[in-house]
PDB file of C-alpha atoms (C1' of nucleotides) in Angstrom:
ATOM      1  CA  MET G   1       0.000   0.000   0.000  1.00 52.00           C
ATOM      2  CA  ASP G   2       1.444   3.369  -0.913  1.00 57.00           C
ATOM      3  CA  THR G   3       1.605   6.310   1.432  1.00 66.00           C
ATOM      4  CA  ALA G   4      -1.373   8.107  -0.049  1.00 67.00           C
ATOM      5  CA  GLU G   5      -3.689   5.157   0.353  1.00 68.00           C
ATOM      6  CA  GLU G   6      -2.391   4.535   3.849  1.00 68.00           C
ATOM      7  CA  ASN G   7      -3.169   8.118   4.692  1.00 90.00           C
ATOM      8  CA  LEU G   8      -6.756   7.705   3.513  1.00 94.00           C
ATOM      9  CA  ASP G   9      -7.107   4.540   5.569  1.00 94.00           C
ATOM     10  CA  GLN G  10      -5.781   6.180   8.675  1.00 96.00           C
ATOM     11  CA  VAL G  11      -7.923   9.267   8.318  1.00 97.00           C
ATOM     12  CA  ALA G  12     -11.009   7.117   7.771  1.00 97.00           C
ATOM     13  CA  LEU G  13     -10.211   5.184  10.944  1.00 97.00           C
ATOM     14  CA  THR G  14      -9.788   8.362  12.961  1.00 98.00           C
ATOM     15  CA  LEU G  15     -13.037   9.805  11.639  1.00 98.00           C
ATOM     16  CA  LYS G  16     -14.862   6.586  12.403  1.00 98.00           C
ATOM     17  CA  LEU G  17     -13.643   6.783  15.989  1.00 98.00           C
ATOM     18  CA  LEU G  18     -14.680  10.417  16.282  1.00 98.00           C
ATOM     19  CA  GLY G  19     -17.984   9.745  14.551  1.00 98.00           C
ATOM     20  CA  ASP G  20     -19.479   8.786  17.882  1.00 98.00           C
ATOM     21  CA  LYS G  21     -20.987  11.516  20.010  1.00 97.00           C
ATOM     22  CA  THR G  22     -19.599  10.196  23.278  1.00 98.00           C
ATOM     23  CA  ARG G  23     -16.046   9.828  21.977  1.00 98.00           C
ATOM     24  CA  LEU G  24     -16.139  13.130  20.113  1.00 98.00           C
ATOM     25  CA  THR G  25     -17.264  14.983  23.232  1.00 98.00           C
ATOM     26  CA  MET G  26     -14.697  13.082  25.287  1.00 98.00           C
ATOM     27  CA  VAL G  27     -11.833  14.149  23.047  1.00 98.00           C
ATOM     28  CA  LYS G  28     -13.015  17.765  23.082  1.00 98.00           C
ATOM     29  CA  LEU G  29     -13.151  17.636  26.867  1.00 98.00           C
ATOM     30  CA  LEU G  30      -9.753  15.954  27.230  1.00 98.00           C
ATOM     31  CA  GLU G  31      -8.189  18.501  24.920  1.00 97.00           C
ATOM     32  CA  ASP G  32      -8.660  21.126  27.614  1.00 95.00           C
ATOM     33  CA  GLN G  33      -7.922  19.143  30.751  1.00 94.00           C
ATOM     34  CA  GLU G  34      -7.211  15.646  31.901  1.00 96.00           C
ATOM     35  CA  CYS G  35     -10.018  13.700  33.538  1.00 97.00           C
ATOM     36  CA  CYS G  36     -10.190  10.423  35.380  1.00 97.00           C
ATOM     37  CA  VAL G  37     -12.616   7.677  34.485  1.00 98.00           C
ATOM     38  CA  CYS G  38     -15.007   8.315  37.354  1.00 97.00           C
ATOM     39  CA  GLU G  39     -15.352  11.947  36.308  1.00 97.00           C
ATOM     40  CA  LEU G  40     -16.223  10.895  32.780  1.00 98.00           C
ATOM     41  CA  VAL G  41     -18.764   8.428  34.141  1.00 97.00           C
ATOM     42  CA  GLU G  42     -20.414  11.304  36.008  1.00 97.00           C
ATOM     43  CA  ILE G  43     -20.279  13.671  33.030  1.00 97.00           C
ATOM     44  CA  PHE G  44     -21.629  11.246  30.471  1.00 97.00           C
ATOM     45  CA  LYS G  45     -24.162   9.724  32.832  1.00 96.00           C
ATOM     46  CA  THR G  46     -23.380   6.238  31.652  1.00 96.00           C
ATOM     47  CA  SER G  47     -21.806   3.088  33.026  1.00 98.00           C
ATOM     48  CA  GLN G  48     -18.164   2.770  33.975  1.00 98.00           C
ATOM     49  CA  PRO G  49     -17.494  -0.147  31.587  1.00 98.00           C
ATOM     50  CA  SER G  50     -18.969   1.808  28.714  1.00 98.00           C
ATOM     51  CA  ILE G  51     -16.640   4.732  29.417  1.00 98.00           C
ATOM     52  CA  SER G  52     -13.659   2.406  29.809  1.00 98.00           C
ATOM     53  CA  GLN G  53     -14.420   0.788  26.492  1.00 98.00           C
ATOM     54  CA  HIS G  54     -14.605   4.109  24.674  1.00 98.00           C
ATOM     55  CA  LEU G  55     -11.345   5.181  26.290  1.00 98.00           C
ATOM     56  CA  ARG G  56      -9.726   1.930  25.248  1.00 98.00           C
ATOM     57  CA  LYS G  57     -10.580   2.550  21.617  1.00 98.00           C
ATOM     58  CA  LEU G  58      -9.282   6.098  21.764  1.00 98.00           C
ATOM     59  CA  LYS G  59      -6.114   4.936  23.494  1.00 98.00           C
ATOM     60  CA  ASP G  60      -5.523   2.088  21.048  1.00 98.00           C
ATOM     61  CA  ALA G  61      -5.719   4.605  18.221  1.00 98.00           C
ATOM     62  CA  GLY G  62      -3.281   6.879  20.050  1.00 98.00           C
ATOM     63  CA  LEU G  63      -5.806   9.684  20.384  1.00 98.00           C
ATOM     64  CA  VAL G  64      -5.581   9.834  24.145  1.00 98.00           C
ATOM     65  CA  LYS G  65      -3.006   8.805  26.705  1.00 98.00           C
ATOM     66  CA  GLU G  66      -3.295   7.696  30.284  1.00 97.00           C
ATOM     67  CA  ASN G  67      -1.520   8.791  33.400  1.00 97.00           C
ATOM     68  CA  ARG G  68      -2.024   6.876  36.607  1.00 96.00           C
ATOM     69  CA  LYS G  69      -2.108   8.898  39.834  1.00 95.00           C
ATOM     70  CA  GLY G  70      -2.594   6.537  42.722  1.00 94.00           C
ATOM     71  CA  GLN G  71      -5.898   4.795  42.415  1.00 95.00           C
ATOM     72  CA  TRP G  72      -7.054   7.060  39.617  1.00 97.00           C
ATOM     73  CA  ILE G  73      -6.154   6.954  35.956  1.00 98.00           C
ATOM     74  CA  PHE G  74      -6.276  10.305  34.224  1.00 98.00           C
ATOM     75  CA  TYR G  75      -6.757  10.569  30.494  1.00 98.00           C
ATOM     76  CA  SER G  76      -5.806  13.425  28.231  1.00 98.00           C
ATOM     77  CA  VAL G  77      -5.441  14.098  24.521  1.00 98.00           C
ATOM     78  CA  ASN G  78      -2.212  12.880  22.973  1.00 98.00           C
ATOM     79  CA  ARG G  79      -0.782  15.896  21.213  1.00 98.00           C
ATOM     80  CA  ASP G  80       1.847  13.774  19.473  1.00 97.00           C
ATOM     81  CA  HIS G  81      -0.604  11.879  17.312  1.00 97.00           C
ATOM     82  CA  PRO G  82       0.463  11.711  13.646  1.00 95.00           C
ATOM     83  CA  GLN G  83      -2.860  13.272  12.677  1.00 96.00           C
ATOM     84  CA  ARG G  84      -2.659  15.983  15.274  1.00 96.00           C
ATOM     85  CA  ASP G  85      -3.444  18.783  12.830  1.00 95.00           C
ATOM     86  CA  LEU G  86      -6.552  17.066  11.580  1.00 96.00           C
ATOM     87  CA  ILE G  87      -7.766  16.227  15.056  1.00 97.00           C
ATOM     88  CA  HIS G  88      -7.053  19.627  16.499  1.00 96.00           C
ATOM     89  CA  GLY G  89      -8.712  21.310  13.551  1.00 95.00           C
ATOM     90  CA  LEU G  90     -11.803  19.231  14.087  1.00 95.00           C
ATOM     91  CA  ILE G  91     -12.232  19.714  17.769  1.00 95.00           C
ATOM     92  CA  SER G  92     -11.491  23.415  17.594  1.00 95.00           C
ATOM     93  CA  LEU G  93     -14.800  23.751  15.755  1.00 94.00           C
ATOM     94  CA  LEU G  94     -16.739  22.161  18.602  1.00 96.00           C
ATOM     95  CA  PRO G  95     -18.397  24.020  21.461  1.00 96.00           C
ATOM     96  CA  SER G  96     -16.309  24.106  24.613  1.00 96.00           C
ATOM     97  CA  GLN G  97     -17.034  21.419  27.181  1.00 96.00           C
ATOM     98  CA  LYS G  98     -15.422  23.253  30.045  1.00 95.00           C
ATOM     99  CA  TYR G  99     -18.812  23.812  31.628  1.00 96.00           C
ATOM    100  CA  GLN G 100     -18.888  20.079  32.315  1.00 96.00           C
ATOM    101  CA  ILE G 101     -15.889  20.473  34.578  1.00 95.00           C
ATOM    102  CA  GLU G 102     -17.458  23.466  36.282  1.00 95.00           C
ATOM    103  CA  GLU G 103     -20.563  21.388  36.947  1.00 95.00           C
ATOM    104  CA  LEU G 104     -18.395  18.682  38.488  1.00 94.00           C
ATOM    105  CA  GLU G 105     -16.722  21.212  40.730  1.00 93.00           C
ATOM    106  CA  LYS G 106     -20.073  22.607  41.849  1.00 93.00           C
ATOM    107  CA  LYS G 107     -21.140  19.102  42.832  1.00 91.00           C
ATOM    108  CA  GLY G 108     -17.828  18.552  44.588  1.00 89.00           C
ATOM    109  CA  LEU G 109     -17.064  15.604  42.340  1.00 90.00           C
ATOM    110  CA  ARG G 110     -13.903  16.954  40.754  1.00 93.00           C
ATOM    111  CA  ILE G 111     -10.913  14.752  41.502  1.00 88.00           C
ATOM    112  CA  SER G 112      -7.705  16.672  41.892  1.00 74.00           C
ATOM    113  CA  CYS G 113      -4.423  15.291  43.013  1.00 65.00           C
ATOM    114  CA  GLY G 114      -1.206  17.201  42.809  1.00 53.00           C
TER     115      GLY G 114
ATOM    116  CA  MET T   1     -31.516  20.689  22.778  1.00 51.00           C
ATOM    117  CA  ASP T   2     -29.344  23.783  22.682  1.00 57.00           C
ATOM    118  CA  THR T   3     -27.285  24.843  19.705  1.00 65.00           C
ATOM    119  CA  ALA T   4     -23.990  23.631  21.117  1.00 66.00           C
ATOM    120  CA  GLU T   5     -25.227  20.111  21.679  1.00 68.00           C
ATOM    121  CA  GLU T   6     -26.877  20.090  18.293  1.00 68.00           C
ATOM    122  CA  ASN T   7     -23.596  21.084  16.761  1.00 91.00           C
ATOM    123  CA  LEU T   8     -21.827  18.176  18.442  1.00 95.00           C
ATOM    124  CA  ASP T   9     -24.486  15.794  17.192  1.00 94.00           C
ATOM    125  CA  GLN T  10     -24.250  17.053  13.664  1.00 96.00           C
ATOM    126  CA  VAL T  11     -20.467  16.931  13.572  1.00 97.00           C
ATOM    127  CA  ALA T  12     -20.513  13.403  14.954  1.00 98.00           C
ATOM    128  CA  LEU T  13     -22.943  12.357  12.226  1.00 97.00           C
ATOM    129  CA  THR T  14     -20.790  13.877   9.510  1.00 98.00           C
ATOM    130  CA  LEU T  15     -17.659  12.220  10.867  1.00 98.00           C
ATOM    131  CA  LYS T  16     -19.419   8.869  11.078  1.00 98.00           C
ATOM    132  CA  LEU T  17     -20.365   9.186   7.406  1.00 98.00           C
ATOM    133  CA  LEU T  18     -16.812  10.133   6.432  1.00 98.00           C
ATOM    134  CA  GLY T  19     -15.364   7.438   8.680  1.00 98.00           C
ATOM    135  CA  ASP T  20     -15.709   4.955   5.878  1.00 98.00           C
ATOM    136  CA  LYS T  21     -12.886   4.614   3.401  1.00 97.00           C
ATOM    137  CA  THR T  22     -15.142   4.356   0.367  1.00 98.00           C
ATOM    138  CA  ARG T  23     -17.241   7.389   1.258  1.00 98.00           C
ATOM    139  CA  LEU T  24     -14.240   9.442   2.324  1.00 98.00           C
ATOM    140  CA  THR T  25     -12.459   8.747  -0.962  1.00 98.00           C
ATOM    141  CA  MET T  26     -15.675   9.436  -2.840  1.00 98.00           C
ATOM    142  CA  VAL T  27     -16.095  12.859  -1.279  1.00 98.00           C
ATOM    143  CA  LYS T  28     -12.471  13.728  -1.982  1.00 98.00           C
ATOM    144  CA  LEU T  29     -12.939  12.690  -5.587  1.00 98.00           C
ATOM    145  CA  LEU T  30     -16.241  14.543  -5.994  1.00 98.00           C
ATOM    146  CA  GLU T  31     -14.712  17.682  -4.541  1.00 97.00           C
ATOM    147  CA  ASP T  32     -12.605  18.020  -7.669  1.00 94.00           C
ATOM    148  CA  GLN T  33     -15.016  16.902 -10.380  1.00 93.00           C
ATOM    149  CA  GLU T  34     -18.431  15.420 -10.763  1.00 96.00           C
ATOM    150  CA  CYS T  35     -18.713  11.729 -11.554  1.00 97.00           C
ATOM    151  CA  CYS T  36     -21.551   9.478 -12.580  1.00 97.00           C
ATOM    152  CA  VAL T  37     -22.391   6.273 -10.781  1.00 97.00           C
ATOM    153  CA  CYS T  38     -20.889   3.965 -13.386  1.00 96.00           C
ATOM    154  CA  GLU T  39     -17.564   5.783 -13.144  1.00 97.00           C
ATOM    155  CA  LEU T  40     -17.556   5.320  -9.399  1.00 97.00           C
ATOM    156  CA  VAL T  41     -18.362   1.651  -9.823  1.00 97.00           C
ATOM    157  CA  GLU T  42     -15.305   1.324 -12.051  1.00 96.00           C
ATOM    158  CA  ILE T  43     -13.053   3.344  -9.734  1.00 96.00           C
ATOM    159  CA  PHE T  44     -14.017   1.556  -6.540  1.00 96.00           C
ATOM    160  CA  LYS T  45     -14.169  -1.870  -8.139  1.00 95.00           C
ATOM    161  CA  THR T  46     -17.332  -2.734  -6.308  1.00 96.00           C
ATOM    162  CA  SER T  47     -20.975  -3.381  -7.129  1.00 97.00           C
ATOM    163  CA  GLN T  48     -23.341  -0.743  -8.455  1.00 97.00           C
ATOM    164  CA  PRO T  49     -25.848  -1.123  -5.586  1.00 97.00           C
ATOM    165  CA  SER T  50     -23.070  -0.678  -3.059  1.00 98.00           C
ATOM    166  CA  ILE T  51     -22.019   2.597  -4.689  1.00 98.00           C
ATOM    167  CA  SER T  52     -25.623   3.775  -4.956  1.00 98.00           C
ATOM    168  CA  GLN T  53     -26.174   3.081  -1.266  1.00 98.00           C
ATOM    169  CA  HIS T  54     -23.097   5.050  -0.241  1.00 98.00           C
ATOM    170  CA  LEU T  55     -24.190   7.921  -2.466  1.00 98.00           C
ATOM    171  CA  ARG T  56     -27.647   7.816  -0.938  1.00 98.00           C
ATOM    172  CA  LYS T  57     -26.230   8.270   2.537  1.00 98.00           C
ATOM    173  CA  LEU T  58     -24.025  11.128   1.432  1.00 98.00           C
ATOM    174  CA  LYS T  59     -26.923  12.753  -0.393  1.00 98.00           C
ATOM    175  CA  ASP T  60     -29.319  12.336   2.536  1.00 98.00           C
ATOM    176  CA  ALA T  61     -26.788  14.128   4.720  1.00 98.00           C
ATOM    177  CA  GLY T  62     -26.455  16.880   2.143  1.00 98.00           C
ATOM    178  CA  LEU T  63     -22.786  16.157   1.505  1.00 98.00           C
ATOM    179  CA  VAL T  64     -23.234  15.564  -2.190  1.00 98.00           C
ATOM    180  CA  LYS T  65     -25.805  16.577  -4.760  1.00 98.00           C
ATOM    181  CA  GLU T  66     -26.975  14.950  -7.948  1.00 97.00           C
ATOM    182  CA  ASN T  67     -27.408  16.252 -11.431  1.00 96.00           C
ATOM    183  CA  ARG T  68     -29.083  14.114 -14.018  1.00 96.00           C
ATOM    184  CA  LYS T  69     -27.786  14.323 -17.576  1.00 95.00           C
ATOM    185  CA  GLY T  70     -29.836  12.055 -19.751  1.00 93.00           C
ATOM    186  CA  GLN T  71     -29.398   8.488 -18.637  1.00 94.00           C
ATOM    187  CA  TRP T  72     -26.551   9.332 -16.303  1.00 96.00           C
ATOM    188  CA  ILE T  73     -26.698  10.869 -12.858  1.00 98.00           C
ATOM    189  CA  PHE T  74     -23.650  12.907 -11.941  1.00 98.00           C
ATOM    190  CA  TYR T  75     -22.724  13.496  -8.329  1.00 98.00           C
ATOM    191  CA  SER T  76     -20.614  16.274  -6.898  1.00 98.00           C
ATOM    192  CA  VAL T  77     -19.828  17.774  -3.521  1.00 98.00           C
ATOM    193  CA  ASN T  78     -22.426  20.170  -2.160  1.00 98.00           C
ATOM    194  CA  ARG T  79     -20.487  23.312  -1.317  1.00 98.00           C
ATOM    195  CA  ASP T  80     -23.490  24.787   0.493  1.00 97.00           C
ATOM    196  CA  HIS T  81     -23.444  22.288   3.341  1.00 97.00           C
ATOM    197  CA  PRO T  82     -23.729  23.922   6.783  1.00 95.00           C
ATOM    198  CA  GLN T  83     -20.490  22.186   7.798  1.00 96.00           C
ATOM    199  CA  ARG T  84     -18.694  23.162   4.628  1.00 96.00           C
ATOM    200  CA  ASP T  85     -15.648  24.516   6.478  1.00 95.00           C
ATOM    201  CA  LEU T  86     -15.207  21.346   8.472  1.00 96.00           C
ATOM    202  CA  ILE T  87     -15.655  19.117   5.449  1.00 97.00           C
ATOM    203  CA  HIS T  88     -13.401  21.133   3.203  1.00 96.00           C
ATOM    204  CA  GLY T  89     -10.754  21.290   5.887  1.00 95.00           C
ATOM    205  CA  LEU T  90     -10.841  17.545   6.236  1.00 95.00           C
ATOM    206  CA  ILE T  91     -10.627  16.597   2.625  1.00 95.00           C
ATOM    207  CA  SER T  92      -7.981  19.160   1.860  1.00 95.00           C
ATOM    208  CA  LEU T  93      -5.655  17.010   3.973  1.00 94.00           C
ATOM    209  CA  LEU T  94      -6.250  13.936   1.839  1.00 96.00           C
ATOM    210  CA  PRO T  95      -4.141  12.875  -1.126  1.00 96.00           C
ATOM    211  CA  SER T  96      -5.592  13.925  -4.473  1.00 96.00           C
ATOM    212  CA  GLN T  97      -7.726  11.364  -6.246  1.00 96.00           C
ATOM    213  CA  LYS T  98      -7.463  12.978  -9.650  1.00 95.00           C
ATOM    214  CA  TYR T  99      -5.315  10.097 -10.862  1.00 96.00           C
ATOM    215  CA  GLN T 100      -8.448   7.962 -10.673  1.00 96.00           C
ATOM    216  CA  ILE T 101     -10.044  10.115 -13.331  1.00 95.00           C
ATOM    217  CA  GLU T 102      -6.911   9.961 -15.466  1.00 95.00           C
ATOM    218  CA  GLU T 103      -7.003   6.175 -15.220  1.00 94.00           C
ATOM    219  CA  LEU T 104     -10.602   6.213 -16.379  1.00 94.00           C
ATOM    220  CA  GLU T 105      -9.706   8.392 -19.342  1.00 93.00           C
ATOM    221  CA  LYS T 106      -6.853   6.082 -20.291  1.00 93.00           C
ATOM    222  CA  LYS T 107      -9.273   3.176 -20.319  1.00 90.00           C
ATOM    223  CA  GLY T 108     -11.770   5.223 -22.335  1.00 88.00           C
ATOM    224  CA  LEU T 109     -14.348   4.879 -19.564  1.00 89.00           C
ATOM    225  CA  ARG T 110     -14.775   8.540 -18.770  1.00 93.00           C
ATOM    226  CA  ILE T 111     -18.320   9.696 -19.374  1.00 88.00           C
ATOM    227  CA  SER T 112     -18.563  13.219 -20.622  1.00 75.00           C
ATOM    228  CA  CYS T 113     -21.657  14.917 -21.827  1.00 66.00           C
ATOM    229  CA  GLY T 114     -21.971  18.598 -22.601  1.00 52.00           C
TER     230      GLY T 114
ATOM    231  C1'  DT H   1      -3.888  -9.361  55.707  1.00 86.89           C
ATOM    232  C1'  DT H   2      -8.652  -7.943  54.378  1.00 86.89           C
ATOM    233  C1'  DA H   3     -11.803  -4.444  52.723  1.00 86.89           C
ATOM    234  C1'  DT H   4     -12.707  -0.685  49.730  1.00 86.89           C
ATOM    235  C1'  DT H   5     -12.353   2.138  45.725  1.00 86.89           C
ATOM    236  C1'  DA H   6     -11.102   2.760  40.845  1.00 86.89           C
ATOM    237  C1'  DT H   7     -10.571   0.776  36.593  1.00 86.89           C
ATOM    238  C1'  DA H   8     -10.267  -2.944  33.066  1.00 86.89           C
ATOM    239  C1'  DT H   9     -11.803  -6.896  30.767  1.00 86.89           C
ATOM    240  C1'  DA H  10     -14.965 -10.647  29.239  1.00 86.89           C
ATOM    241  C1'  DA H  11     -19.309 -12.439  27.716  1.00 86.89           C
ATOM    242  C1'  DG H  12     -23.822 -11.835  25.996  1.00 86.89           C
ATOM    243  C1'  DC H  13     -27.363  -9.341  23.662  1.00 86.89           C
ATOM    244  C1'  DA H  14     -29.489  -5.917  20.692  1.00 86.89           C
ATOM    245  C1'  DT H  15     -28.895  -2.842  17.103  1.00 86.89           C
ATOM    246  C1'  DA H  16     -26.469  -0.867  13.161  1.00 86.89           C
ATOM    247  C1'  DT H  17     -23.901  -1.246   9.091  1.00 86.89           C
ATOM    248  C1'  DA H  18     -22.135  -2.859   4.602  1.00 86.89           C
ATOM    249  C1'  DA H  19     -22.265  -5.954   0.967  1.00 86.89           C
ATOM    250  C1'  DT H  20     -24.781  -9.073  -2.120  1.00 86.89           C
ATOM    251  C1'  DT H  21     -28.648 -10.636  -4.933  1.00 86.89           C
ATOM    252  C1'  DA H  22     -32.805  -9.693  -7.043  1.00 86.89           C
ATOM    253  C1'  DT H  23     -35.981  -6.519  -8.736  1.00 86.89           C
ATOM    254  C1'  DA H  24     -37.838  -1.978  -9.984  1.00 86.89           C
ATOM    255  C1'  DT H  25     -37.604   2.604 -12.081  1.00 86.89           C
ATOM    256  C1'  DG H  26     -36.213   6.060 -15.431  1.00 86.89           C
ATOM    257  C1'  DC H  27     -34.345   7.614 -19.737  1.00 86.89           C
ATOM    258  C1'  DG H  28     -33.129   7.240 -24.687  1.00 86.89           C
ATOM    259  C1'  DC H  29     -33.638   5.098 -28.950  1.00 86.89           C
ATOM    260  C1'  DA H  30     -35.408   2.076 -32.669  1.00 86.89           C
TER     261       DA H  30
ATOM    262  C1'  DT D   1     -44.538   0.713 -28.219  1.00 86.89           C
ATOM    263  C1'  DG D   2     -40.612  -2.266 -26.618  1.00 86.89           C
ATOM    264  C1'  DC D   3     -35.633  -2.849 -25.676  1.00 86.89           C
ATOM    265  C1'  DG D   4     -31.313  -1.689 -23.447  1.00 86.89           C
ATOM    266  C1'  DC D   5     -28.552   0.943 -20.411  1.00 86.89           C
ATOM    267  C1'  DA D   6     -28.001   3.490 -15.931  1.00 86.89           C
ATOM    268  C1'  DT D   7     -29.441   3.861 -11.476  1.00 86.89           C
ATOM    269  C1'  DA D   8     -32.334   3.036  -7.322  1.00 86.89           C
ATOM    270  C1'  DT D   9     -34.502   0.249  -4.009  1.00 86.89           C
ATOM    271  C1'  DA D  10     -35.691  -3.957  -1.331  1.00 86.89           C
ATOM    272  C1'  DA D  11     -34.557  -8.033   1.035  1.00 86.89           C
ATOM    273  C1'  DT D  12     -31.188 -10.861   2.916  1.00 86.89           C
ATOM    274  C1'  DT D  13     -26.961 -12.053   5.159  1.00 86.89           C
ATOM    275  C1'  DA D  14     -22.739 -11.300   7.601  1.00 86.89           C
ATOM    276  C1'  DT D  15     -20.261  -8.551  10.487  1.00 86.89           C
ATOM    277  C1'  DA D  16     -19.388  -4.661  13.565  1.00 86.89           C
ATOM    278  C1'  DT D  17     -20.640  -1.799  17.293  1.00 86.89           C
ATOM    279  C1'  DG D  18     -22.261  -0.266  21.834  1.00 86.89           C
ATOM    280  C1'  DC D  19     -24.285  -1.317  26.022  1.00 86.89           C
ATOM    281  C1'  DT D  20     -25.151  -4.247  30.094  1.00 86.89           C
ATOM    282  C1'  DT D  21     -23.930  -7.591  33.604  1.00 86.89           C
ATOM    283  C1'  DA D  22     -20.505 -10.015  35.838  1.00 86.89           C
ATOM    284  C1'  DT D  23     -15.877 -10.601  37.073  1.00 86.89           C
ATOM    285  C1'  DA D  24     -10.885  -9.491  37.397  1.00 86.89           C
ATOM    286  C1'  DT D  25      -6.997  -6.447  38.460  1.00 86.89           C
ATOM    287  C1'  DA D  26      -4.631  -2.694  40.844  1.00 86.89           C
ATOM    288  C1'  DA D  27      -3.953   0.604  44.388  1.00 86.89           C
ATOM    289  C1'  DT D  28      -5.053   2.320  48.997  1.00 86.89           C
ATOM    290  C1'  DA D  29      -6.554   2.175  53.696  1.00 86.89           C
ATOM    291  C1'  DA D  30      -7.645  -0.131  57.920  1.00 86.89           C
TER     292       DA D  30
END
DNA sequence: TTATTATATAAGCATATAATTATATGCGCA
DNA sequence: TGCGCATATAATTATATGCTTATATAATAA
């Protein structure tokens, strides 16, 4: 397979991953700040396994990275992804999700560890 | 649903549609020139119904438009799509597919009508 | 050590998607 | 009108996806 075709394949895979509302919102959110799984469970109002499975797909594709802090695992966007320009361009067009974090803080559910 | 959430939904839908190698390549190709269904069948080396079904999805989402010329129906990118900036930004990163048209011309399979 | 909390993984189910096969529609021409 | 080509649609099948439930792993605290 030549480089051009490979490129098309890889872009299609990335778009397929981001063509899911939960994952798209997740990536937008994690672009601004890292979050742990339990925060995402609260934000997306869905089950913990469901969140873990979405994160796994994003991580396998290199879109996000994880960072364990004690019992928590924090996820954030991987800014070294080969398609960084594409991804950043995309999510920059999306409405900010920072209010989600503010909501968490209001409820006292924000996890922060040095 | 507020505008922001709607926006996320709509972007996710568009990305899901473009998260398929055939449709992504198709849109890139149709950005540069209009093609009829039988040309796409030849280019993608797949069945005519399969191509028609992909085109239907793209048309339903407003990503492409059709233009009947006699017995042929030519498709091209709809530059009036509400997410035109997003879509154009995406496909501008993809390798040109013009060689596909050149191949068609070499084989004498290019349909051209006034 | 055991218990608790956070997260991951596995298995099962329901739904969605893409491709194929068969058939229908629409247009042009004799 | 009837035939042939281009395209669309319908029905079927195979596969992929996302969610749930149940269980496993990892870290911390008692």
